[in-house]
Coordinates of C-alpha atoms in Angstrom, one line a residue:
M85 CA -57.4 156.3 131.0
N86 CA -56.1 152.8 130.6
K87 CA -59.2 151.8 128.7
N88 CA -58.8 154.9 126.4
K89 CA -55.2 154.1 125.8
K90 CA -56.0 150.5 124.8
R91 CA -58.8 151.7 122.5
K92 CA -56.5 154.2 120.8
A93 CA -53.8 151.6 120.4
G94 CA -56.4 149.3 118.9
Y95 CA -57.4 152.0 116.4
A96 CA -53.8 152.6 115.5
A97 CA -53.2 148.9 114.9
L98 CA -56.3 148.7 112.7
L99 CA -55.1 151.8 110.8
M100 CA -51.7 150.2 110.2
V101 CA -53.3 147.0 108.9
S102 CA -55.6 149.0 106.6
L103 CA -52.7 150.9 105.2
L104 CA -50.7 147.7 104.7
V105 CA -53.6 146.1 102.9
F106 CA -54.1 149.2 100.7
S107 CA -50.4 149.3 99.9
V108 CA -50.4 145.7 98.8
L109 CA -53.5 146.2 96.7
F110 CA -51.9 149.3 95.1
F111 CA -48.8 147.5 94.1
V112 CA -50.7 144.5 92.8
I113 CA -53.0 146.7 90.7
D114 CA -50.0 148.8 89.6
G115 CA -48.2 145.7 88.6
V116 CA -51.1 144.5 86.5
N117 CA -51.3 147.9 84.8
S118 CA -47.6 147.8 84.2
R119 CA -47.8 144.4 82.6
R120 CA -50.7 145.5 80.5
A121 CA -48.8 148.6 79.3
S122 CA -45.8 146.4 78.6
S123 CA -48.0 144.0 76.6
E124 CA -49.6 146.8 74.6
N125 CA -46.5 148.9 74.2
G126 CA -43.6 146.4 73.9
A127 CA -41.3 147.3 76.7
G128 CA -43.9 149.6 78.3
I129 CA -41.7 152.6 77.6
T130 CA -43.1 155.5 75.6
V131 CA -40.7 157.0 73.1
S132 CA -41.6 160.5 71.8
A133 CA -42.1 160.6 68.1
P134 CA -39.8 162.9 66.0
E135 CA -41.0 166.5 65.3
F136 CA -40.4 168.2 62.0
S137 CA -39.5 171.9 61.7
K138 CA -42.1 172.4 58.9
K139 CA -45.6 170.9 58.5
S140 CA -46.8 169.2 55.4
G141 CA -47.7 171.6 52.6
F142 CA -46.6 173.6 49.5
Y143 CA -43.4 175.6 49.5
T144 CA -42.1 177.8 46.7
K145 CA -38.4 177.3 47.5
P146 CA -36.1 174.5 48.7
F147 CA -35.4 174.3 52.4
Y148 CA -33.6 172.3 55.1
L149 CA -35.9 170.2 57.2
R150 CA -34.9 169.8 60.8
I151 CA -36.0 166.8 62.9
S152 CA -36.0 167.0 66.6
V153 CA -36.4 164.4 69.4
K154 CA -35.8 164.2 73.1
Q155 CA -32.2 163.5 74.2
G156 CA -31.2 159.8 74.4
T157 CA -32.8 158.8 71.2
K158 CA -31.7 158.5 67.6
V159 CA -33.7 159.3 64.5
Y160 CA -33.9 157.3 61.4
Y161 CA -35.7 158.5 58.3
T162 CA -36.7 157.5 54.7
L163 CA -37.6 159.5 51.6
D164 CA -39.2 156.7 49.5
G165 CA -42.3 156.1 51.6
S166 CA -40.9 153.0 53.3
D167 CA -41.3 152.4 57.1
P168 CA -38.2 153.8 58.8
D169 CA -36.2 151.6 61.2
E170 CA -32.6 151.2 62.3
N171 CA -31.7 150.2 58.8
A172 CA -32.8 153.6 57.4
T173 CA -30.7 156.7 57.1
E174 CA -29.7 158.1 60.5
Y175 CA -30.5 161.7 61.0
T176 CA -27.4 163.7 61.7
E177 CA -28.0 167.0 59.9
P178 CA -31.0 168.8 58.4
V179 CA -32.5 167.2 55.3
Y180 CA -32.4 169.3 52.1
L181 CA -35.7 169.2 50.3
E182 CA -36.1 170.6 46.7
N183 CA -38.5 170.2 43.9
A184 CA -38.8 166.4 43.7
T185 CA -40.2 166.4 40.2
A186 CA -36.7 166.4 38.9
H187 CA -36.1 163.0 40.6
E188 CA -36.5 159.9 38.5
N189 CA -39.9 158.2 38.3
N190 CA -40.1 155.2 40.5
Y191 CA -43.3 153.4 41.4
S192 CA -45.1 154.9 38.4
M193 CA -42.8 153.0 36.0
R194 CA -44.1 149.6 37.1
T195 CA -45.9 147.6 34.4
D196 CA -47.1 144.8 36.7
V197 CA -49.9 146.9 38.0
S198 CA -52.6 145.8 35.5
T199 CA -53.2 142.8 33.3
G200 CA -53.9 145.4 30.6
F201 CA -50.2 145.7 30.2
Y202 CA -50.0 142.1 29.1
T203 CA -50.8 143.0 25.5
D204 CA -49.3 139.7 24.1
L205 CA -51.8 137.7 26.2
I206 CA -54.7 139.9 25.2
E207 CA -53.8 139.5 21.5
Q208 CA -53.7 135.7 21.8
R209 CA -57.3 135.7 22.9
Q210 CA -58.9 136.3 19.4
T211 CA -61.9 138.1 21.1
I212 CA -63.3 141.6 21.2
D213 CA -60.8 142.4 23.9
K214 CA -58.5 145.3 23.0
D215 CA -55.3 146.7 24.3
P216 CA -56.1 149.5 26.7
Q217 CA -52.9 151.2 25.6
Y218 CA -51.6 151.7 29.2
A219 CA -48.1 153.0 29.3
A220 CA -45.5 153.9 32.0
P221 CA -45.1 157.7 31.9
D222 CA -42.5 158.8 29.4
Y223 CA -41.8 162.1 31.2
L224 CA -41.0 163.3 34.7
I225 CA -44.3 163.3 36.6
D226 CA -45.0 165.6 39.4
K227 CA -43.6 164.5 42.8
C228 CA -43.6 165.6 46.4
N229 CA -41.0 164.8 49.1
V230 CA -42.2 162.2 51.5
V231 CA -40.3 162.2 54.8
R232 CA -40.9 159.4 57.4
A233 CA -39.0 159.3 60.6
V234 CA -38.8 157.2 63.8
A235 CA -37.1 157.7 67.1
V236 CA -35.2 154.8 68.7
D237 CA -33.9 154.9 72.3
A238 CA -30.8 153.1 73.6
S239 CA -32.8 150.0 74.4
G240 CA -34.2 149.7 70.9
N241 CA -37.7 150.9 71.8
K242 CA -39.3 152.8 68.9
S243 CA -41.6 155.7 68.7
A244 CA -44.6 156.1 66.4
V245 CA -43.6 157.1 62.8
T246 CA -43.9 160.7 61.8
T247 CA -44.8 161.3 58.2
A248 CA -45.1 164.4 56.1
S249 CA -45.4 165.4 52.5
Y250 CA -43.7 168.5 51.1
F251 CA -44.6 169.9 47.7
V252 CA -41.6 172.1 46.8
G253 CA -41.7 174.4 43.7
I254 CA -45.2 173.1 42.9
S255 CA -48.2 175.4 43.1
P256 CA -51.6 173.9 44.1
G257 CA -53.1 176.1 41.5
Q258 CA -51.6 174.0 38.7
Y259 CA -54.2 171.3 39.6
H260 CA -57.0 173.5 38.4
N261 CA -59.0 173.9 41.6
C262 CA -58.7 170.3 42.7
N263 CA -57.9 169.3 46.2
I264 CA -54.9 167.2 46.8
I265 CA -54.3 164.0 48.8
S266 CA -51.0 162.4 49.6
V267 CA -51.3 158.6 50.4
V268 CA -48.1 157.2 52.0
S269 CA -47.6 153.5 52.7
D270 CA -44.6 151.2 52.8
P271 CA -44.1 150.4 49.1
A272 CA -44.3 146.7 49.8
N273 CA -47.9 147.2 50.8
F274 CA -48.7 148.3 47.3
F275 CA -46.1 146.6 45.1
D276 CA -44.7 143.4 46.8
E277 CA -45.2 140.4 44.6
K278 CA -46.9 138.4 47.3
T279 CA -48.5 140.9 49.6
G280 CA -48.8 144.1 47.4
I281 CA -52.4 145.1 46.8
Y282 CA -51.8 147.1 43.6
V283 CA -49.9 144.6 41.5
T284 CA -50.8 141.5 39.5
G285 CA -48.4 139.6 41.7
T286 CA -48.4 135.9 42.6
T287 CA -52.2 135.7 42.3
F288 CA -51.9 136.3 38.6
D289 CA -49.0 133.9 38.3
H290 CA -51.1 131.2 39.8
F291 CA -54.0 132.2 37.5
L292 CA -51.9 131.8 34.4
K293 CA -50.8 128.3 35.5
N294 CA -54.3 127.1 36.3
A295 CA -56.8 128.8 34.0
K296 CA -57.5 129.4 30.3
L297 CA -57.6 133.0 29.2
T298 CA -61.2 132.8 28.1
S299 CA -62.5 135.7 30.1
H300 CA -62.0 139.4 29.5
W301 CA -58.6 140.7 30.7
R302 CA -60.3 142.8 33.3
M303 CA -61.5 139.6 34.9
W304 CA -58.2 137.8 35.2
N305 CA -57.3 137.1 38.8
A306 CA -54.5 139.3 40.3
N307 CA -53.4 140.6 43.7
Y308 CA -55.5 143.7 43.2
S309 CA -58.7 141.6 42.6
N310 CA -58.4 140.0 46.1
K311 CA -60.9 141.4 48.7
G312 CA -61.4 141.4 52.4
K313 CA -59.7 142.6 55.5
E314 CA -56.6 140.5 54.9
W315 CA -56.0 142.7 51.8
E316 CA -56.2 146.0 53.7
R317 CA -52.9 147.8 54.3
Q318 CA -51.9 150.6 56.7
A319 CA -51.4 154.0 55.2
H320 CA -51.0 157.6 56.1
F321 CA -53.4 160.2 54.5
E322 CA -52.9 163.9 54.1
F323 CA -55.7 166.0 52.7
F324 CA -55.1 169.5 51.2
N325 CA -57.6 171.9 49.8
A326 CA -57.2 173.6 46.4
N327 CA -55.2 176.4 47.9
G328 CA -52.7 174.0 49.5
K329 CA -54.0 174.3 53.0
L330 CA -53.5 171.1 55.1
L331 CA -57.0 169.9 56.1
L332 CA -56.4 166.6 57.8
T333 CA -53.7 164.1 58.5
K334 CA -54.8 160.6 59.3
D335 CA -53.5 157.1 59.7
G336 CA -55.8 154.4 58.4
G337 CA -56.3 151.4 56.2
I338 CA -56.5 151.3 52.4
R339 CA -57.9 148.7 50.1
I340 CA -58.5 148.4 46.3
Q341 CA -62.2 149.2 45.5
G342 CA -64.5 148.1 42.8
G343 CA -65.5 145.1 40.6
I344 CA -63.8 144.5 37.3
S345 CA -62.7 148.1 37.3
R346 CA -59.9 146.9 39.7
A347 CA -57.9 145.9 36.6
M348 CA -58.3 149.4 35.1
L349 CA -56.0 152.4 35.6
P350 CA -56.2 154.6 37.5
R351 CA -57.5 152.3 40.2
S352 CA -60.0 153.2 42.9
F353 CA -59.4 152.8 46.7
N354 CA -61.4 152.6 49.9
L355 CA -60.0 154.5 52.9
Y356 CA -60.7 153.2 56.4
A357 CA -60.6 155.0 59.7
R358 CA -60.0 152.4 62.4
E359 CA -59.1 152.7 66.1
Q360 CA -56.3 150.2 65.6
Y361 CA -54.3 152.7 63.4
D362 CA -54.5 155.9 65.3
G363 CA -57.2 155.6 68.0
S364 CA -60.0 157.1 65.9
E365 CA -62.7 155.6 63.8
T366 CA -63.6 158.8 61.9
F367 CA -62.1 161.1 59.3
A368 CA -62.6 164.2 61.5
Y369 CA -63.1 166.8 58.8
E370 CA -66.2 168.3 57.1
F371 CA -65.3 167.1 53.6
F372 CA -68.7 167.4 51.9
T373 CA -70.5 170.1 53.8
E374 CA -69.8 173.4 55.4
D375 CA -72.7 173.5 57.9
K376 CA -72.5 170.1 59.6
A377 CA -69.6 167.9 60.7
F378 CA -69.5 164.6 58.9
F379 CA -67.1 162.0 60.0
P380 CA -67.4 158.9 57.7
H381 CA -65.4 155.9 58.7
I382 CA -65.0 154.8 55.1
M383 CA -64.4 157.0 52.1
T384 CA -63.7 156.1 48.5
L385 CA -61.2 157.6 46.1
A386 CA -63.0 156.9 42.9
S387 CA -61.1 156.8 39.6
G388 CA -64.0 156.6 37.1
G389 CA -64.0 152.9 36.2
N390 CA -65.5 152.6 32.8
Q391 CA -65.7 156.4 32.6
T392 CA -62.0 157.0 33.1
I393 CA -61.8 159.2 30.0
T394 CA -64.6 161.6 30.9
Q395 CA -65.4 160.9 34.6
F396 CA -68.8 162.4 33.7
N397 CA -71.6 160.1 34.7
D398 CA -71.4 160.1 38.5
I399 CA -70.6 163.8 38.8
M400 CA -73.4 164.7 36.4
M401 CA -75.9 162.6 38.4
R402 CA -74.8 164.3 41.7
D403 CA -75.3 167.7 40.1
R404 CA -78.5 167.1 38.2
V405 CA -80.6 164.7 40.3
G406 CA -79.4 165.4 43.8
G407 CA -82.7 166.9 44.8
L408 CA -84.9 163.9 44.0
A409 CA -86.3 161.4 46.5
F410 CA -83.5 158.9 46.4
T411 CA -80.0 159.2 47.8
V412 CA -77.0 160.1 45.7
M413 CA -73.3 160.1 46.6
D414 CA -71.2 163.2 47.4
F415 CA -68.0 163.9 45.5
E416 CA -65.1 166.3 45.8
P417 CA -62.4 166.5 43.1
Y418 CA -58.9 165.4 44.2
V419 CA -55.5 164.9 42.6
L420 CA -53.8 161.9 44.2
F421 CA -50.1 161.3 45.1
V422 CA -49.0 157.8 46.1
D423 CA -45.7 157.6 48.0
G424 CA -44.7 161.0 46.6
E425 CA -45.7 160.4 42.9
Y426 CA -48.6 161.9 40.9
W427 CA -51.3 159.3 40.5
G428 CA -54.0 161.1 38.5
F429 CA -57.4 162.7 39.0
Y430 CA -59.8 161.1 41.5
R431 CA -63.1 161.9 43.2
L432 CA -63.2 161.6 47.0
A433 CA -66.6 160.1 47.7
S434 CA -68.6 159.3 50.8
K435 CA -69.0 155.6 51.0
F436 CA -72.7 154.8 51.4
D437 CA -73.2 153.2 54.8
E438 CA -75.0 154.0 58.1
Y439 CA -72.8 157.0 58.8
F440 CA -73.6 158.5 55.4
I441 CA -77.3 157.9 55.7
E442 CA -77.3 159.4 59.2
Y443 CA -75.6 162.5 57.8
K444 CA -77.9 162.7 54.7
H445 CA -81.2 162.1 56.3
H446 CA -80.7 162.7 60.1
V447 CA -81.6 159.2 61.1
D448 CA -79.6 157.5 64.0
K449 CA -77.1 155.2 62.4
E450 CA -77.9 152.5 65.0
N451 CA -81.5 152.6 63.5
I452 CA -80.4 152.0 59.8
A453 CA -80.5 148.9 57.6
I454 CA -79.0 148.9 54.1
I455 CA -79.4 146.3 51.4
K456 CA -77.0 146.2 48.5
N457 CA -77.5 143.8 45.5
G458 CA -80.0 141.8 47.5
G459 CA -77.6 141.2 50.5
L460 CA -77.4 142.8 53.9
E461 CA -74.9 145.6 53.9
C462 CA -75.8 147.1 57.3
G463 CA -78.3 146.0 60.0
T464 CA -79.5 142.7 61.4
S465 CA -80.9 139.5 59.9
S466 CA -84.4 140.8 60.7
S467 CA -83.8 143.7 58.3
L468 CA -82.9 141.3 55.6
N469 CA -86.0 139.3 56.4
H470 CA -88.1 142.5 56.1
Y471 CA -86.6 143.3 52.7
Q472 CA -87.3 139.8 51.5
Q473 CA -90.9 140.0 52.8
M474 CA -91.3 143.3 50.9
R475 CA -90.1 141.8 47.7
S476 CA -92.1 138.6 48.1
F477 CA -95.3 140.5 48.9
I478 CA -95.0 142.8 45.8
T479 CA -93.9 140.1 43.4
D480 CA -96.3 137.3 44.6
N481 CA -99.5 139.4 44.8
D482 CA -101.6 141.0 42.2
M483 CA -100.7 144.7 42.2
R484 CA -103.8 145.5 40.2
D485 CA -105.7 145.1 43.4
S486 CA -105.8 148.5 45.1
A487 CA -105.5 147.0 48.6
N488 CA -102.3 145.2 47.6
Y489 CA -100.9 148.3 46.0
A490 CA -101.6 150.3 49.1
K491 CA -99.9 147.6 51.2
A492 CA -96.9 147.8 48.8
C493 CA -96.7 151.6 49.4
E494 CA -96.5 150.9 53.2
Y495 CA -93.4 148.8 52.5
I496 CA -91.7 151.3 50.2
D497 CA -91.4 155.1 49.8
I498 CA -93.2 155.2 46.4
D499 CA -91.8 158.6 45.6
S500 CA -88.2 157.3 46.1
F501 CA -89.0 154.3 44.0
L502 CA -90.5 156.3 41.2
D503 CA -87.7 158.9 41.1
Y504 CA -85.0 156.3 41.2
Y505 CA -86.4 154.1 38.4
A506 CA -87.5 157.0 36.3
T507 CA -84.0 158.5 36.4
Q508 CA -82.2 155.2 35.6
I509 CA -84.6 154.4 32.8
Y510 CA -84.3 157.9 31.4
I511 CA -80.5 157.7 31.1
A512 CA -80.9 154.2 29.5
R513 CA -79.0 152.5 32.4
Q514 CA -78.6 148.8 31.6
N515 CA -76.0 146.0 31.5
D516 CA -75.1 145.8 35.2
W517 CA -78.5 147.2 36.3
P518 CA -81.2 146.6 37.5
T519 CA -80.1 143.1 38.5
A520 CA -77.0 144.4 40.2
N521 CA -75.6 147.7 41.4
F522 CA -78.8 148.6 43.4
A523 CA -79.1 149.6 47.0
L524 CA -81.9 150.7 49.4
W525 CA -82.2 151.6 53.1
R526 CA -84.8 152.0 55.8
S527 CA -85.1 153.0 59.5
V528 CA -85.6 149.8 61.5
E529 CA -87.7 151.4 64.2
K530 CA -90.2 154.2 63.4
Q531 CA -89.3 157.5 65.0
D532 CA -90.6 161.0 64.8
A533 CA -88.5 162.1 61.9
P534 CA -89.2 162.6 58.1
Y535 CA -87.2 159.6 57.0
A536 CA -87.7 157.3 60.0
D537 CA -91.0 155.8 59.0
G538 CA -89.6 152.3 58.3
K539 CA -90.1 152.5 54.5
W540 CA -87.5 151.3 52.0
R541 CA -85.8 154.1 50.0
W542 CA -83.4 153.8 47.1
I543 CA -79.7 154.8 46.8
L544 CA -78.2 155.6 43.4
F545 CA -74.5 154.7 43.0
D546 CA -72.0 153.6 40.3
S547 CA -73.5 155.3 37.2
N548 CA -70.3 154.6 35.3
S549 CA -71.7 151.6 33.4
T550 CA -73.6 151.5 30.1
S551 CA -75.9 154.5 29.9
M552 CA -76.5 158.0 28.3
S553 CA -74.7 157.7 25.0
A554 CA -75.8 158.4 21.5
D555 CA -76.2 154.8 20.6
L556 CA -78.7 154.4 23.4
I557 CA -81.1 157.2 22.4
D558 CA -83.7 154.8 21.1
H559 CA -83.1 152.1 23.7
N560 CA -86.4 151.0 25.3
T561 CA -85.1 150.8 28.8
L562 CA -88.6 150.7 30.2
A563 CA -89.3 147.4 28.5
F564 CA -85.8 146.2 29.5
V565 CA -86.5 146.8 33.2
I566 CA -90.0 145.3 33.0
E567 CA -88.4 142.2 31.6
N568 CA -85.5 142.0 34.0
D569 CA -86.8 143.4 37.3
E570 CA -89.7 141.5 38.8
L571 CA -90.3 144.1 41.5
F572 CA -90.8 146.9 39.0
A573 CA -92.7 144.6 36.6
S574 CA -95.2 143.7 39.3
L575 CA -95.9 147.3 40.3
W576 CA -96.2 148.1 36.6
E577 CA -99.4 146.0 36.5
N578 CA -101.1 148.7 38.6
E579 CA -102.6 151.5 36.5
E580 CA -102.1 154.1 39.2
F581 CA -98.4 153.3 39.2
Q582 CA -98.2 153.5 35.4
K583 CA -99.7 157.0 35.4
A584 CA -97.5 158.1 38.3
F585 CA -94.4 156.8 36.5
E586 CA -95.3 158.5 33.2
A587 CA -95.8 161.8 35.0
R588 CA -92.6 161.4 37.0
I589 CA -90.3 160.5 34.2
L590 CA -91.5 163.4 32.1
K591 CA -91.2 165.7 35.0
I592 CA -87.6 164.6 35.5
A593 CA -87.0 165.1 31.8
D594 CA -87.9 168.8 32.2
Q595 CA -86.6 169.4 35.7
C596 CA -83.3 167.6 35.5
F597 CA -82.4 166.8 31.9
D598 CA -83.8 169.6 29.8
A599 CA -81.9 169.5 26.5
T600 CA -80.8 173.2 26.5
E601 CA -79.7 173.1 30.1
M602 CA -77.8 169.8 29.5
D603 CA -76.0 171.3 26.5
E604 CA -74.8 174.2 28.6
Y605 CA -73.9 171.8 31.5
I606 CA -71.9 169.5 29.2
D607 CA -70.1 172.4 27.5
S608 CA -69.1 173.8 30.9
Y609 CA -68.0 170.4 32.2
Q610 CA -66.1 169.7 29.0
A611 CA -64.1 172.9 29.1
E612 CA -63.4 172.8 32.9
M613 CA -62.3 169.2 33.1
L614 CA -60.2 169.0 29.9
P615 CA -57.0 170.4 31.5
I616 CA -57.5 168.3 34.6
L617 CA -58.1 165.0 32.8
S618 CA -55.4 165.7 30.2
E619 CA -52.7 165.4 33.0
S620 CA -54.3 162.2 34.2
W621 CA -54.5 160.6 30.7
K622 CA -50.8 161.6 30.1
R623 CA -49.8 159.8 33.4
F624 CA -51.4 156.5 32.4
Y625 CA -51.2 156.5 28.6
G626 CA -48.1 158.5 27.9
K627 CA -47.7 162.1 26.7
D628 CA -48.0 161.2 23.0
N629 CA -51.3 159.2 23.4
N630 CA -53.6 162.2 23.9
K631 CA -57.2 161.2 24.6
E632 CA -58.7 164.7 23.8
N633 CA -60.3 163.6 20.5
E634 CA -61.9 160.6 22.3
Y635 CA -63.0 162.9 25.1
N636 CA -64.7 165.4 22.8
E637 CA -66.4 162.6 20.9
L638 CA -67.8 161.1 24.1
M639 CA -69.0 164.5 25.3
N640 CA -70.7 165.1 22.0
S641 CA -72.3 161.7 22.4
Y642 CA -73.7 162.8 25.8
K643 CA -75.2 165.9 24.2
A644 CA -76.8 163.9 21.4
F645 CA -78.4 161.6 24.0
F646 CA -80.0 164.4 26.1
D647 CA -81.0 166.4 23.0
N648 CA -83.1 163.5 21.7
R649 CA -84.0 161.2 24.6
K650 CA -87.2 162.9 25.8
A651 CA -88.9 162.5 22.4
V652 CA -88.2 158.8 22.5
I653 CA -89.6 158.4 26.0
E654 CA -92.7 160.4 25.0
S655 CA -93.3 158.0 22.1
W656 CA -93.5 155.0 24.5
F657 CA -96.5 156.5 26.3
E658 CA -98.1 157.7 23.1
A659 CA -97.9 154.2 21.7
R660 CA -99.4 152.8 24.9
E661 CA -102.4 155.2 24.9
N662 CA -103.1 154.4 21.2

């Protein structure tokens, strides 16, 4: 018995020691976690965000918005898009929201948003530059109520900001079947002289002091021409469909998008989903398809660039050539509001990246390489090497040799190449193409899937440059491309390729650009888009500077091009055969 008692006592002592060690470890680990939470969350205290009595949306009548929080916190709110803090209005009673259109225009009245407003500088240049006739709106533009609120506890700890957009007395139907997006960001992110991404700002001031105005006004340096992550700003996005239904709310990043179109109004944006903003790297909504979820991490709000008046080229290409063997962008029509003010007509577009290619062609995004303008857009250096090897092989070897041509067709999807070039040449694309604005992709590893064979395939994007106008009907774009694109020129030496190209471009002429069908398409587009675009023109040029005549002239120019282009192309091949 004594031995048993001693043994039990030993077990008890061992158990006590184990419990003591476990307790010490628990408190150490808990302390580490507490410090980590404190590091990540300020004081390590979670403050519940304010809740609004109504969700973002469209309301026919004015109403009082109630904001609720847990006891022991105060609420501060703003109505101008700015980030709320203790210096904002303290919430003490419901906020009355009415039709905000009656309120004075604010951010839309700024004239430091484009060098195109500096008409005196443009006139001094003695060049072909012309005043773009931008004007601050001379009427009360449509507006929504933007409410932003933060909760602050007695120790000064803040909650996340709650943001909502309320369209009161505005019907979504007045935007002619367009979706609506409200972008909300602290106004300093857009308009601050030093850090604002939408204004000319200090970058332009510095440019004026240190450069001669010898370039086109669209190329003058300004804040909005700056690129990179340091010029990305946090914003809140709310997407509504054409019936006013809220589709998605999202915190993300926003940047200015484009090349020289950055100086033009309205201006395009890239929208970024990042974990740092709200914990998610995707826009979790099926924007461009009804049968498959598509969660891009980057999307573009495209304003039209050089096609601001008609917005025609990109949309037409999506509709008419979307079934060919190259990749085209997806678009959805949107009306944009920035910090509560109407900002014109836009197209929400899928940014072409590995996510987009995965969605389009069902190839794992981890297995995708993308080249844009000769540089690596997505993938590893080995993919760039493969692209350069492909180009070198085709351009350095005699493509008249059937074995060399067969090897070239192992590098590239020849159908994609033919369709892409035949389409671009048919529409007389030039100026910034083919030496720029080109992109292609491939699967890095071959897999058992239709598009995972490792061949390069082409992506068509940014059709808003010089193309498809009446003055280009007779343009010999084939000769232009042979002269300026060594890849195409080398393949053109092969007779089999020439015959295939002739058959392909004439097939596309009948299948995609038939003159009668294009007349009907253009007439339909012209009628449908006129009321939508008229509002956008008025916003950026003033209500008395109507662009309808210019719009109709441009649409007639498109019709003339497609009515006559096929005969010109046929004449190229007739001349070659003779």
